[in-house]
PDB file of C-alpha atoms in Angstrom:
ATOM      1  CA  UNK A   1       0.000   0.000   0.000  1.00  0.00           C
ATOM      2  CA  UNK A   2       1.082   3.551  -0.909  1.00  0.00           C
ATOM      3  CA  UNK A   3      -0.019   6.488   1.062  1.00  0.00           C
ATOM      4  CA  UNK A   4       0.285  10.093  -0.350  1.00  0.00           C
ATOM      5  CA  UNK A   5       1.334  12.678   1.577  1.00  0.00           C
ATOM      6  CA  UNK A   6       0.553  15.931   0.522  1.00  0.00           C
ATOM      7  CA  UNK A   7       3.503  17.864   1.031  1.00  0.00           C
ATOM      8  CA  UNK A   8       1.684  21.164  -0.250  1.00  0.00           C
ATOM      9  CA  UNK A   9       2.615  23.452  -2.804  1.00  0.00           C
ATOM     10  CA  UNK A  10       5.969  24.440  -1.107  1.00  0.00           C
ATOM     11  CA  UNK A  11       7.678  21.184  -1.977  1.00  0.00           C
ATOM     12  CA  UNK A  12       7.788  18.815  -5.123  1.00  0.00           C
ATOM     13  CA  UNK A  13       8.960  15.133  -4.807  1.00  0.00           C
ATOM     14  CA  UNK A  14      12.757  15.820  -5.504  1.00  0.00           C
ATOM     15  CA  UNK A  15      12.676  18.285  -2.681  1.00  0.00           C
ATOM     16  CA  UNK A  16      11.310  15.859  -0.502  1.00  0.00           C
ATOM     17  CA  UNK A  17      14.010  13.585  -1.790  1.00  0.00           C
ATOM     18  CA  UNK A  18      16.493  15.453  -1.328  1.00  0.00           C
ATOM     19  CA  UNK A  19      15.412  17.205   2.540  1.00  0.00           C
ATOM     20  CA  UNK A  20      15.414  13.769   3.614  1.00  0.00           C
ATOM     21  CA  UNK A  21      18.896  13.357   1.924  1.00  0.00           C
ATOM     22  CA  UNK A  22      20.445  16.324   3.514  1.00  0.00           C
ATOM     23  CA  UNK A  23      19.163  14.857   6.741  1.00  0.00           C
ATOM     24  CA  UNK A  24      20.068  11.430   6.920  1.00  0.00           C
ATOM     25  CA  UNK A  25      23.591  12.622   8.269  1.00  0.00           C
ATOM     26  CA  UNK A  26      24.544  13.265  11.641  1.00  0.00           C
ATOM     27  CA  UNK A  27      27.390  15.390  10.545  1.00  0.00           C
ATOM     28  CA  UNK A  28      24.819  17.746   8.036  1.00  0.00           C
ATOM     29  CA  UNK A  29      22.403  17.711  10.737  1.00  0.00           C
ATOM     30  CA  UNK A  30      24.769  18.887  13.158  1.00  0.00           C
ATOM     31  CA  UNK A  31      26.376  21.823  10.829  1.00  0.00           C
ATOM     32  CA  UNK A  32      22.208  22.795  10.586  1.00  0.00           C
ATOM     33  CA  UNK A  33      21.807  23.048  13.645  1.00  0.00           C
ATOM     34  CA  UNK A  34      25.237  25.336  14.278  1.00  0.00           C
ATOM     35  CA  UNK A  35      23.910  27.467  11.479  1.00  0.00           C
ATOM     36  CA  UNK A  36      20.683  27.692  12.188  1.00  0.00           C
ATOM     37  CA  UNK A  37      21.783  29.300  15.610  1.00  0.00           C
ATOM     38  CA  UNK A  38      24.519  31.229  14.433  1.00  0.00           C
ATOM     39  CA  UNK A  39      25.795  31.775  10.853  1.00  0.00           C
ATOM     40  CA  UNK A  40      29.102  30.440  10.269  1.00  0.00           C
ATOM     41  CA  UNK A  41      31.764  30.696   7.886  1.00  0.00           C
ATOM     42  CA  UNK A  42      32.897  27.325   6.091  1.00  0.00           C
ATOM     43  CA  UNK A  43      36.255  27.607   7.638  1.00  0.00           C
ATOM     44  CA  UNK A  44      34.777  28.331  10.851  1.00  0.00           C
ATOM     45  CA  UNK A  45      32.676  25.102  10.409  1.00  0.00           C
ATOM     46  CA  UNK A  46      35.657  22.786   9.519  1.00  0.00           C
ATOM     47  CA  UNK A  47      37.385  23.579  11.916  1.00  0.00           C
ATOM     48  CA  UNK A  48      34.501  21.737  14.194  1.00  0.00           C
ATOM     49  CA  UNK A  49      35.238  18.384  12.535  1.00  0.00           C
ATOM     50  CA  UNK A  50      37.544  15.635  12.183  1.00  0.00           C
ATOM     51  CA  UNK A  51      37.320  15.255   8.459  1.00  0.00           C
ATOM     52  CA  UNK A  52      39.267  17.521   5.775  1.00  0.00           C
ATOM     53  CA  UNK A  53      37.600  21.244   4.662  1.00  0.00           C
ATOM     54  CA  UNK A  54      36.998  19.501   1.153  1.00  0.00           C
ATOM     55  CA  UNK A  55      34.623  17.046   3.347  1.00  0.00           C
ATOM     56  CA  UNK A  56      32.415  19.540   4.942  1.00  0.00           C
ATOM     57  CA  UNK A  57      32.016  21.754   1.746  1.00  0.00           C
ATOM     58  CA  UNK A  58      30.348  18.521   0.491  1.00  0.00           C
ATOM     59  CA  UNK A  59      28.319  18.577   3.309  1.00  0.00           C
ATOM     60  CA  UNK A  60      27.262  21.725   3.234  1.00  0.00           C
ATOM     61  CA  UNK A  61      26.513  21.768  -0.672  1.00  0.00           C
ATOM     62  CA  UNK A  62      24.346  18.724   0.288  1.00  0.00           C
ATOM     63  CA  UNK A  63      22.591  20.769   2.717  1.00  0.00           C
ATOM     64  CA  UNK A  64      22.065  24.093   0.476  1.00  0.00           C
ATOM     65  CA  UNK A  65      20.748  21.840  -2.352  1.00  0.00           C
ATOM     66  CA  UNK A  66      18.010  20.726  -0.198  1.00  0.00           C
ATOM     67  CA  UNK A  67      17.591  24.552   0.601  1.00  0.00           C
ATOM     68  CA  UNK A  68      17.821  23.700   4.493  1.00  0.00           C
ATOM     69  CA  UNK A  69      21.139  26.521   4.063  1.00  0.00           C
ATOM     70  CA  UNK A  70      22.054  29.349   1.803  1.00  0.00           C
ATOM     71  CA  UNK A  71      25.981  30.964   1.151  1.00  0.00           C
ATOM     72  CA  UNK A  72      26.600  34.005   1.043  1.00  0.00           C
ATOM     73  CA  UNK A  73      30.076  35.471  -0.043  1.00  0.00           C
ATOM     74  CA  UNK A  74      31.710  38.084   2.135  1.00  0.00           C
ATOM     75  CA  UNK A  75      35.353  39.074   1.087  1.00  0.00           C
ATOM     76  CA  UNK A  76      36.878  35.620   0.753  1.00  0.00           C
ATOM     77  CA  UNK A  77      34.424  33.740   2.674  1.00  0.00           C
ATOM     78  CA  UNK A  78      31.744  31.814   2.242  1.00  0.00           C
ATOM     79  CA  UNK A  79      29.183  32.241   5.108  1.00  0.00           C
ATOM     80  CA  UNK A  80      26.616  29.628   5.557  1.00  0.00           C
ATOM     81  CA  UNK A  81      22.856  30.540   7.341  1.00  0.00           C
ATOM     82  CA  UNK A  82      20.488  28.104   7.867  1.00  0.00           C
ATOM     83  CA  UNK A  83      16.954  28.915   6.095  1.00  0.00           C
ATOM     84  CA  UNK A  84      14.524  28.572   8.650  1.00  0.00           C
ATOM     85  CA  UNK A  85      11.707  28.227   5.980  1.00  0.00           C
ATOM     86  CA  UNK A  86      12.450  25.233   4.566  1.00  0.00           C
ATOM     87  CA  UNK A  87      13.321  24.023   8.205  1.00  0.00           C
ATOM     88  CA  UNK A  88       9.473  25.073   8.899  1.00  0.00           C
ATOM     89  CA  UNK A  89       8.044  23.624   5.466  1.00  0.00           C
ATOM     90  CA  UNK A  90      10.116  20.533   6.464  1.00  0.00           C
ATOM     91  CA  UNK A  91       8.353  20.383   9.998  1.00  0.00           C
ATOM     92  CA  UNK A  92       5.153  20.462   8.546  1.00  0.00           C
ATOM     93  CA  UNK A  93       5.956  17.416   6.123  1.00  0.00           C
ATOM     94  CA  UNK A  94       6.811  15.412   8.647  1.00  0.00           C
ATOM     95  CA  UNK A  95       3.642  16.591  10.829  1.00  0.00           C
ATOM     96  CA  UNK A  96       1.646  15.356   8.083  1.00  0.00           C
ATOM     97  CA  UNK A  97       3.291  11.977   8.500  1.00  0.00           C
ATOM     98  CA  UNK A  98       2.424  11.870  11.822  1.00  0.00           C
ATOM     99  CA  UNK A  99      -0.911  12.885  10.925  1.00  0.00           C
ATOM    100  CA  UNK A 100      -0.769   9.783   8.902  1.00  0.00           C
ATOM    101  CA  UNK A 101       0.099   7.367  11.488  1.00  0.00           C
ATOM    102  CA  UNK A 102      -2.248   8.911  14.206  1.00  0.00           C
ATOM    103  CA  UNK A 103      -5.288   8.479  11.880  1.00  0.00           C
ATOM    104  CA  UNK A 104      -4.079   4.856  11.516  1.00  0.00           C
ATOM    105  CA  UNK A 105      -3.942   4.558  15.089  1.00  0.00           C
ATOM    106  CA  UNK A 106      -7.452   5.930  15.559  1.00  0.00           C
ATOM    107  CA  UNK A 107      -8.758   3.632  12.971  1.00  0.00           C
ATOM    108  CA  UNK A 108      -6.977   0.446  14.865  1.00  0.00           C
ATOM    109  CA  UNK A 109      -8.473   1.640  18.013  1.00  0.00           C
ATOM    110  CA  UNK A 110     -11.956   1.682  16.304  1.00  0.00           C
ATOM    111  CA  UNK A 111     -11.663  -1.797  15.337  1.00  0.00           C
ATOM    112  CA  UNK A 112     -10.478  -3.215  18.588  1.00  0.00           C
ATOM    113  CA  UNK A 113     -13.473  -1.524  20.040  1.00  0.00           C
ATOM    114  CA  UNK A 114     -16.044  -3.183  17.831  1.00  0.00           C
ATOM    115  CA  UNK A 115     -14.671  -6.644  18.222  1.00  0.00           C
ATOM    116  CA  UNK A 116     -14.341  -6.044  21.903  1.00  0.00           C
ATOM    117  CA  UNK A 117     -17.139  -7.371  24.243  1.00  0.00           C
ATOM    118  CA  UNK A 118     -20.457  -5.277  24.618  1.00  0.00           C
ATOM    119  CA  UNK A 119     -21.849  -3.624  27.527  1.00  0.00           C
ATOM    120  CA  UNK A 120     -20.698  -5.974  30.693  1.00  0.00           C
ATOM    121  CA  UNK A 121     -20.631  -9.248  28.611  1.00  0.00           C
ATOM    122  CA  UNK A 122     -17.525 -11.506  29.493  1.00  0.00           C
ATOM    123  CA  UNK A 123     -15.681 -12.685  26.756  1.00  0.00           C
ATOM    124  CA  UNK A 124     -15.233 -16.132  25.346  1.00  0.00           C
ATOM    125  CA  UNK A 125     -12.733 -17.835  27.311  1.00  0.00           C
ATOM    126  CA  UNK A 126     -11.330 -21.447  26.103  1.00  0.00           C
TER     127      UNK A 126
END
């Protein structure tokens, strides 16, 4: 069974693909959530990590194609801000997955009810 989830008119199917992309990674979560609470320069962000400045460029173009960051040049750096829209947009996609699974829920609990016994009986033991 496939269940659509209407991820509204702010995102199309490869940005879905590729938010959940950016995400998958501890590292790329963990540079979001430096830059969403302070911008920070590349360099600056390298520096933070064990793994070469080549490494967390890649990261970090990962994480601007999926729009969760934007560059900006200033002199000879490149400054990185998160983009708290898409981190919003992104929060409601996944509340609409939860959405999914509490209706699901609801509907299980509706079943179990009607196959449960009525009104005082006792159930069927063997």
């Amino acid at each position: 069974m496939v269940v659509q989830i209407d991820a509204g008119p702010e995102l199309s199917t490869d940005e879905v693909d590729r938010l959940f992309h950016a995400l998958a990674d501890a590292t790329r979560r963990d540079i979001l959530t430096r830059v969403l609470a302070r911008e920070q320069s590349v360099t600056a962000l390298a520096e933070q990590y064990e793994m070469s400045f080549a490494a967390v460029q890649k990261h970090v173009a990962v994480l601007e194609r999926a729009a969760l960051v934007m560059k900006e040049r200033r002199g000879r750096q490149q400054i990185v801000h998160g983009d708290v829209t898409t981190v919003q947009r992104s929060a409601r996609l996944l509340d609409a997955y939860a959405d999914v699974w509490n209706q699901r829920a609801l509907r299980i609990g509706a079943i179990l009810a009607e196959d449960g016994p009525e009104h005082g009986d006792t159930p069927n033991t063997p």
